[in-house]
Amino acid sequence: MREHRENIRGNAMRSFIKVGATAGAALLLAACSGGSDGGSGSGGSSAASSPSDGFSALPAPTYTPTPTPTPTPTPYGPVLAGYVDPVSTALGKINPASDLTGFMAGLQEAAGAANSASSGLGLSTTPVGVGTTKRQLVTALSQLATDLSKIRTDIKAKTYCTTGSAFAQVGLSEGLKAIPGALAEMTAAGYTTNFTVPQTPQPQTRTLDNGAFVTKGRLRGEGELNIDNTGGSTDSVVSLSKSGKAVHSLYVGKGKKASIKGIEDGTYDVFFSDGIDWDPSLKMFTQDCSYTKFDETMAFETGKTYSIWSITLTAKVGGNAKTSDVDEQNFPQP
């Protein structure tokens, strides 16, 4: 009988480990004890299954994992606007009414915004259906940044001499021209921005008639100045000045000759300005401008004879007049 109880006890241990419930072990042990006291088999079975003993087998615990929430992607519309709208804002700050220094600062800010937008959009997640359009927009923004930077460089080189002529070049930017079309396709796909193309002037090439006076002083003398611009590639304005102020300023077209007659006696400094697109209100060329002064003064005297001077505005072999470049600030206002 001892051997029988040990076998039962061993089975009870295996059952305990399997179901993980101490009550189960107590139940089996209790059943074994009843058999050893001489109880009938039916009595032992009744004791093991009787609900009045208060024992029941416990179920194995179950584990239900907590689901990980799926992150909600940021809508592409705000992403697009976040990059593009600052470019529009920066373009709106380019002020043609400012001086050239302030104007170039505006160009620099807008170029930086366009470059950042191009880089950021290029790395952003692309929605289905607008991949080609996004690439076009990224390219256009990059080109706009390049175009604006070039205009700044051209201002420094005096390719554009006024904010008006430089602002006209902003409107000619190939990058700027391409942006609205790409954004229209984005809008059609449901992705909107507040981008606005700035209103820029058209480039101009205004001229005056050859021999027209820009500044006309008293012409009651006998002196004469003959001007040759036949070798010039741009129009010119020649100024006779005294004490830093223009007395006579004459417009001479490229490939043309002109004269000032009746110049009163005196000693004059001789300046000339070359360029394209004469702005009559500013009295200066707005493009490709240069400012030059003849190193020697020009004296007009009247006696038995009177002075006749001739100058050629383009350098030539055998010329005897030296010239020097001057700053615009040191050029006599016509």
Short mmCIF file of C-alpha atoms in Angstrom, two decimals:
data_model
loop_
_atom_site.label_atom_id
_atom_site.label_comp_id
_atom_site.label_asym_id
_atom_site.label_seq_id
_atom_site.Cartn_x
_atom_site.Cartn_y
_atom_site.Cartn_z
CA MET A 1 0.00 0.00 0.00
CA ARG A 2 2.93 2.35 0.63
CA GLU A 3 4.10 1.82 -2.87
CA HIS A 4 0.64 2.64 -4.17
CA ARG A 5 0.50 5.92 -2.19
CA GLU A 6 3.89 6.98 -3.48
CA ASN A 7 2.75 6.45 -7.05
CA ILE A 8 -0.34 8.52 -6.43
CA ARG A 9 1.76 11.19 -4.73
CA GLY A 10 4.08 11.25 -7.67
CA ASN A 11 1.15 11.67 -10.05
CA ALA A 12 -0.12 14.47 -7.86
CA MET A 13 3.14 16.33 -8.22
CA ARG A 14 3.06 16.07 -11.96
CA SER A 15 -0.52 17.33 -11.91
CA PHE A 16 0.43 20.27 -9.67
CA ILE A 17 3.17 21.40 -11.98
CA LYS A 18 1.02 21.00 -15.02
CA VAL A 19 -2.06 22.97 -13.89
CA GLY A 20 -0.28 25.36 -11.54
CA ALA A 21 -2.88 25.04 -8.74
CA THR A 22 -2.15 23.94 -5.12
CA ALA A 23 -5.82 23.09 -4.61
CA GLY A 24 -5.53 20.35 -7.22
CA ALA A 25 -2.70 18.71 -5.30
CA ALA A 26 -4.69 18.83 -2.07
CA LEU A 27 -7.64 17.28 -3.84
CA LEU A 28 -5.65 14.30 -5.13
CA LEU A 29 -3.93 13.78 -1.83
CA ALA A 30 -7.25 13.80 -0.09
CA ALA A 31 -8.52 11.13 -2.43
CA CYS A 32 -5.48 8.98 -1.71
CA SER A 33 -5.93 9.31 2.05
CA GLY A 34 -9.54 8.12 1.83
CA GLY A 35 -8.49 4.92 0.11
CA SER A 36 -5.87 4.06 2.76
CA ASP A 37 -8.45 4.34 5.60
CA GLY A 38 -10.49 1.51 4.11
CA GLY A 39 -13.17 3.59 2.48
CA SER A 40 -14.92 2.06 -0.46
CA GLY A 41 -13.91 3.01 -3.97
CA SER A 42 -17.23 4.66 -4.53
CA GLY A 43 -16.88 6.63 -1.31
CA GLY A 44 -13.45 7.90 -2.34
CA SER A 45 -14.76 8.96 -5.69
CA SER A 46 -17.63 10.77 -4.04
CA ALA A 47 -15.25 12.68 -1.74
CA ALA A 48 -13.07 13.78 -4.66
CA SER A 49 -15.96 15.14 -6.66
CA SER A 50 -18.15 16.49 -3.93
CA PRO A 51 -18.71 20.22 -4.37
CA SER A 52 -19.12 20.52 -0.59
CA ASP A 53 -15.33 20.10 -0.14
CA GLY A 54 -14.79 23.56 -1.70
CA PHE A 55 -12.07 22.53 -4.18
CA SER A 56 -12.03 23.19 -7.95
CA ALA A 57 -9.36 23.14 -10.68
CA LEU A 58 -8.13 26.66 -11.76
CA PRO A 59 -7.77 27.45 -15.51
CA ALA A 60 -4.39 28.42 -16.92
CA PRO A 61 -3.98 32.25 -17.09
CA THR A 62 -4.26 33.81 -20.53
CA TYR A 63 -2.30 36.85 -21.90
CA THR A 64 -3.91 39.35 -24.27
CA PRO A 65 -1.31 41.76 -25.79
CA THR A 66 -2.16 45.47 -25.88
CA PRO A 67 -2.38 46.58 -29.52
CA THR A 68 0.17 49.23 -30.62
CA PRO A 69 -1.64 52.26 -32.10
CA THR A 70 -0.84 53.02 -35.74
CA PRO A 71 0.62 56.58 -36.02
CA THR A 72 -1.44 58.99 -38.08
CA PRO A 73 0.68 60.40 -40.94
CA THR A 74 0.93 64.17 -41.28
CA PRO A 75 -1.28 65.37 -44.16
CA TYR A 76 0.84 66.34 -47.17
CA GLY A 77 -0.96 69.64 -47.75
CA PRO A 78 0.48 71.30 -44.63
CA VAL A 79 3.90 69.81 -45.39
CA LEU A 80 3.86 71.33 -48.88
CA ALA A 81 2.62 74.70 -47.65
CA GLY A 82 5.19 74.70 -44.86
CA TYR A 83 7.97 74.72 -47.42
CA VAL A 84 6.43 76.77 -50.25
CA ASP A 85 4.61 79.55 -48.41
CA PRO A 86 7.81 81.00 -46.83
CA VAL A 87 9.21 81.41 -50.34
CA SER A 88 6.18 83.48 -51.28
CA THR A 89 6.58 85.58 -48.13
CA ALA A 90 10.26 86.21 -48.86
CA LEU A 91 9.55 87.18 -52.47
CA GLY A 92 7.01 89.69 -51.19
CA LYS A 93 9.74 91.38 -49.13
CA ILE A 94 11.83 92.22 -52.20
CA ASN A 95 11.24 95.96 -52.34
CA PRO A 96 12.02 97.84 -55.57
CA ALA A 97 11.54 101.11 -53.69
CA SER A 98 14.55 100.40 -51.47
CA ASP A 99 18.17 101.12 -52.33
CA LEU A 100 20.28 98.49 -54.07
CA THR A 101 21.75 97.27 -50.77
CA GLY A 102 18.33 96.62 -49.27
CA PHE A 103 17.14 95.10 -52.53
CA MET A 104 20.04 92.64 -52.58
CA ALA A 105 19.29 91.65 -48.98
CA GLY A 106 15.74 90.80 -50.05
CA LEU A 107 17.07 88.72 -52.94
CA GLN A 108 19.36 86.84 -50.57
CA GLU A 109 16.52 86.02 -48.16
CA ALA A 110 14.26 84.81 -50.98
CA ALA A 111 17.05 82.70 -52.49
CA GLY A 112 17.66 81.07 -49.12
CA ALA A 113 13.96 80.30 -48.67
CA ALA A 114 13.73 78.78 -52.15
CA ASN A 115 16.80 76.64 -51.56
CA SER A 116 15.47 75.38 -48.22
CA ALA A 117 12.10 74.58 -49.78
CA SER A 118 13.74 72.64 -52.59
CA SER A 119 15.85 70.59 -50.18
CA GLY A 120 13.03 69.94 -47.72
CA LEU A 121 10.49 68.87 -50.33
CA GLY A 122 13.06 66.66 -51.98
CA LEU A 123 13.39 64.67 -48.74
CA SER A 124 9.69 64.63 -47.84
CA THR A 125 7.44 61.60 -48.31
CA THR A 126 5.72 61.76 -51.68
CA PRO A 127 2.00 60.99 -51.87
CA VAL A 128 0.79 58.62 -54.54
CA GLY A 129 0.06 60.32 -57.85
CA VAL A 130 2.17 63.49 -57.48
CA GLY A 131 5.71 62.15 -57.73
CA THR A 132 6.44 63.77 -61.09
CA THR A 133 4.84 67.05 -60.04
CA LYS A 134 6.88 67.15 -56.84
CA ARG A 135 10.10 66.63 -58.76
CA GLN A 136 9.15 69.49 -61.09
CA LEU A 137 8.44 71.74 -58.12
CA VAL A 138 11.71 70.83 -56.39
CA THR A 139 13.61 71.63 -59.61
CA ALA A 140 11.76 74.94 -60.06
CA LEU A 141 12.51 76.06 -56.50
CA SER A 142 16.17 75.19 -56.91
CA GLN A 143 16.31 77.14 -60.18
CA LEU A 144 14.64 80.13 -58.52
CA ALA A 145 17.32 80.16 -55.81
CA THR A 146 20.00 80.10 -58.51
CA ASP A 147 18.33 82.87 -60.52
CA LEU A 148 17.96 85.20 -57.52
CA SER A 149 21.58 84.67 -56.51
CA LYS A 150 22.71 85.49 -60.04
CA ILE A 151 20.74 88.75 -60.03
CA ARG A 152 22.59 89.75 -56.84
CA THR A 153 25.90 89.02 -58.54
CA ASP A 154 24.84 90.98 -61.63
CA ILE A 155 23.92 94.00 -59.51
CA LYS A 156 27.41 94.01 -58.03
CA ALA A 157 28.84 93.84 -61.58
CA LYS A 158 26.58 96.76 -62.65
CA THR A 159 24.74 94.62 -65.16
CA TYR A 160 21.65 95.99 -63.42
CA CYS A 161 22.12 99.47 -62.02
CA THR A 162 18.69 100.21 -60.54
CA THR A 163 16.24 98.22 -58.44
CA GLY A 164 13.65 98.54 -61.20
CA SER A 165 15.78 96.84 -63.83
CA ALA A 166 16.87 94.16 -61.34
CA PHE A 167 13.27 93.53 -60.23
CA ALA A 168 12.29 92.99 -63.87
CA GLN A 169 14.83 90.17 -63.97
CA VAL A 170 13.13 88.49 -61.01
CA GLY A 171 10.02 88.20 -63.14
CA LEU A 172 12.06 86.59 -65.93
CA SER A 173 13.34 83.80 -63.66
CA GLU A 174 12.68 80.43 -65.30
CA GLY A 175 12.36 78.90 -61.85
CA LEU A 176 9.69 81.39 -60.82
CA LYS A 177 7.78 80.83 -64.05
CA ALA A 178 7.66 77.05 -63.47
CA ILE A 179 6.37 77.12 -59.89
CA PRO A 180 2.70 78.11 -60.54
CA GLY A 181 2.14 75.25 -62.99
CA ALA A 182 3.49 72.65 -60.58
CA LEU A 183 1.43 74.08 -57.70
CA ALA A 184 -1.70 74.03 -59.86
CA GLU A 185 -1.27 70.28 -60.28
CA MET A 186 -0.73 69.92 -56.54
CA THR A 187 -3.94 71.87 -55.91
CA ALA A 188 -5.82 69.57 -58.28
CA ALA A 189 -4.57 66.63 -56.20
CA GLY A 190 -5.87 68.29 -53.01
CA TYR A 191 -2.67 69.89 -51.72
CA THR A 192 -2.98 73.69 -51.53
CA THR A 193 -0.57 76.53 -50.74
CA ASN A 194 -0.72 80.32 -50.49
CA PHE A 195 2.04 80.96 -53.02
CA THR A 196 1.74 84.27 -54.91
CA VAL A 197 3.87 85.35 -57.85
CA PRO A 198 5.16 88.93 -57.30
CA GLN A 199 4.14 91.57 -59.80
CA THR A 200 7.31 92.67 -61.56
CA PRO A 201 7.87 95.25 -64.33
CA GLN A 202 8.83 94.37 -67.87
CA PRO A 203 12.44 94.98 -68.95
CA GLN A 204 12.90 98.20 -70.89
CA THR A 205 15.42 99.66 -73.35
CA ARG A 206 14.49 103.34 -73.38
CA THR A 207 16.62 105.80 -75.33
CA LEU A 208 16.76 109.49 -76.17
CA ASP A 209 17.28 110.97 -79.59
CA ASN A 210 20.88 111.31 -80.60
CA GLY A 211 22.13 114.82 -79.69
CA ALA A 212 19.33 115.43 -77.15
CA PHE A 213 20.28 117.50 -74.12
CA VAL A 214 19.84 115.85 -70.76
CA THR A 215 21.10 119.01 -69.05
CA LYS A 216 21.34 122.26 -70.96
CA GLY A 217 23.13 125.25 -69.51
CA ARG A 218 23.64 128.65 -71.09
CA LEU A 219 25.09 128.39 -74.60
CA ARG A 220 26.22 131.96 -75.25
CA GLY A 221 29.84 131.30 -75.97
CA GLU A 222 31.86 130.26 -78.97
CA GLY A 223 33.28 126.95 -77.79
CA GLU A 224 32.44 123.66 -79.47
CA LEU A 225 32.71 120.00 -78.43
CA ASN A 226 32.46 117.24 -81.02
CA ILE A 227 31.72 113.74 -79.69
CA ASP A 228 32.36 110.50 -81.60
CA ASN A 229 30.59 107.33 -80.42
CA THR A 230 30.70 105.48 -83.74
CA GLY A 231 32.67 102.63 -82.21
CA GLY A 232 30.49 102.34 -79.14
CA SER A 233 28.26 99.36 -78.41
CA THR A 234 26.02 101.33 -76.03
CA ASP A 235 24.57 104.82 -75.80
CA SER A 236 26.43 107.47 -73.83
CA VAL A 237 25.80 110.72 -72.01
CA VAL A 238 28.69 113.20 -72.03
CA SER A 239 28.78 115.87 -69.32
CA LEU A 240 30.82 119.07 -69.03
CA SER A 241 30.93 119.96 -65.36
CA LYS A 242 32.22 122.61 -63.00
CA SER A 243 32.61 122.21 -59.25
CA GLY A 244 31.05 118.73 -59.41
CA LYS A 245 27.86 119.90 -61.16
CA ALA A 246 26.92 119.18 -64.74
CA VAL A 247 26.66 122.31 -66.90
CA HIS A 248 25.86 120.54 -70.18
CA SER A 249 24.97 116.85 -70.66
CA LEU A 250 24.42 115.48 -74.16
CA TYR A 251 22.95 112.12 -75.20
CA VAL A 252 24.99 110.35 -77.89
CA GLY A 253 23.59 107.15 -79.39
CA LYS A 254 25.74 104.12 -80.12
CA GLY A 255 27.34 104.35 -83.52
CA LYS A 256 26.54 108.09 -83.65
CA LYS A 257 28.21 111.51 -83.48
CA ALA A 258 26.91 114.65 -81.81
CA SER A 259 28.12 118.16 -80.86
CA ILE A 260 27.63 120.85 -78.25
CA LYS A 261 28.01 124.37 -79.63
CA GLY A 262 28.00 127.73 -77.87
CA ILE A 263 29.99 126.59 -74.86
CA GLU A 264 30.99 129.52 -72.68
CA ASP A 265 34.58 130.14 -71.70
CA GLY A 266 35.89 128.19 -68.76
CA THR A 267 37.64 125.05 -67.68
CA TYR A 268 35.50 121.94 -67.49
CA ASP A 269 35.80 118.39 -66.26
CA VAL A 270 34.55 115.88 -68.83
CA PHE A 271 32.62 112.79 -67.77
CA PHE A 272 30.70 110.23 -69.75
CA SER A 273 28.37 107.41 -68.80
CA ASP A 274 27.58 104.37 -70.96
CA GLY A 275 24.77 101.89 -70.69
CA ILE A 276 21.40 100.54 -71.78
CA ASP A 277 17.90 101.81 -70.98
CA TRP A 278 18.01 105.47 -70.06
CA ASP A 279 15.66 106.29 -67.18
CA PRO A 280 14.60 109.93 -67.70
CA SER A 281 13.39 110.33 -64.11
CA LEU A 282 16.60 109.00 -62.55
CA LYS A 283 18.76 110.45 -65.36
CA MET A 284 20.87 107.32 -65.59
CA PHE A 285 21.22 104.06 -67.48
CA THR A 286 19.58 101.15 -65.70
CA GLN A 287 21.64 98.35 -67.27
CA ASP A 288 25.30 97.75 -68.11
CA CYS A 289 26.18 101.14 -66.68
CA SER A 290 29.68 102.54 -66.39
CA TYR A 291 31.04 105.90 -65.28
CA THR A 292 34.24 107.40 -66.68
CA LYS A 293 36.17 110.67 -66.44
CA PHE A 294 38.80 112.15 -68.73
CA ASP A 295 41.89 112.69 -66.62
CA GLU A 296 42.67 116.11 -68.17
CA THR A 297 40.36 119.09 -67.98
CA MET A 298 39.10 120.89 -71.08
CA ALA A 299 39.58 124.67 -71.36
CA PHE A 300 37.41 126.79 -73.66
CA GLU A 301 38.76 130.24 -74.51
CA THR A 302 37.52 132.93 -76.82
CA GLY A 303 39.75 135.59 -78.40
CA LYS A 304 40.81 135.95 -81.96
CA THR A 305 39.96 132.27 -82.15
CA TYR A 306 37.75 130.00 -80.14
CA SER A 307 38.23 126.49 -78.82
CA ILE A 308 36.99 123.40 -80.63
CA TRP A 309 37.54 120.09 -78.89
CA SER A 310 36.91 116.59 -80.24
CA ILE A 311 36.70 113.41 -78.18
CA THR A 312 36.22 109.75 -79.07
CA LEU A 313 34.40 107.67 -76.49
CA THR A 314 35.94 104.34 -77.45
CA ALA A 315 39.60 103.52 -77.03
CA LYS A 316 41.60 103.47 -80.24
CA VAL A 317 45.19 103.13 -81.36
CA GLY A 318 46.97 106.48 -81.23
CA GLY A 319 44.57 108.05 -78.75
CA ASN A 320 46.07 110.65 -76.42
CA ALA A 321 43.36 111.09 -73.78
CA LYS A 322 43.58 109.04 -70.61
CA THR A 323 40.45 108.15 -68.68
CA SER A 324 39.63 106.69 -65.27
CA ASP A 325 36.62 104.86 -63.93
CA VAL A 326 34.69 106.69 -61.22
CA ASP A 327 32.03 105.73 -58.74
CA GLU A 328 28.45 106.68 -59.44
CA GLN A 329 28.52 108.86 -56.31
CA ASN A 330 31.33 110.95 -57.83
CA PHE A 331 29.59 111.36 -61.16
CA PRO A 332 28.00 114.79 -61.70
CA GLN A 333 24.24 114.53 -61.75
CA PRO A 334 23.02 115.45 -65.24
#
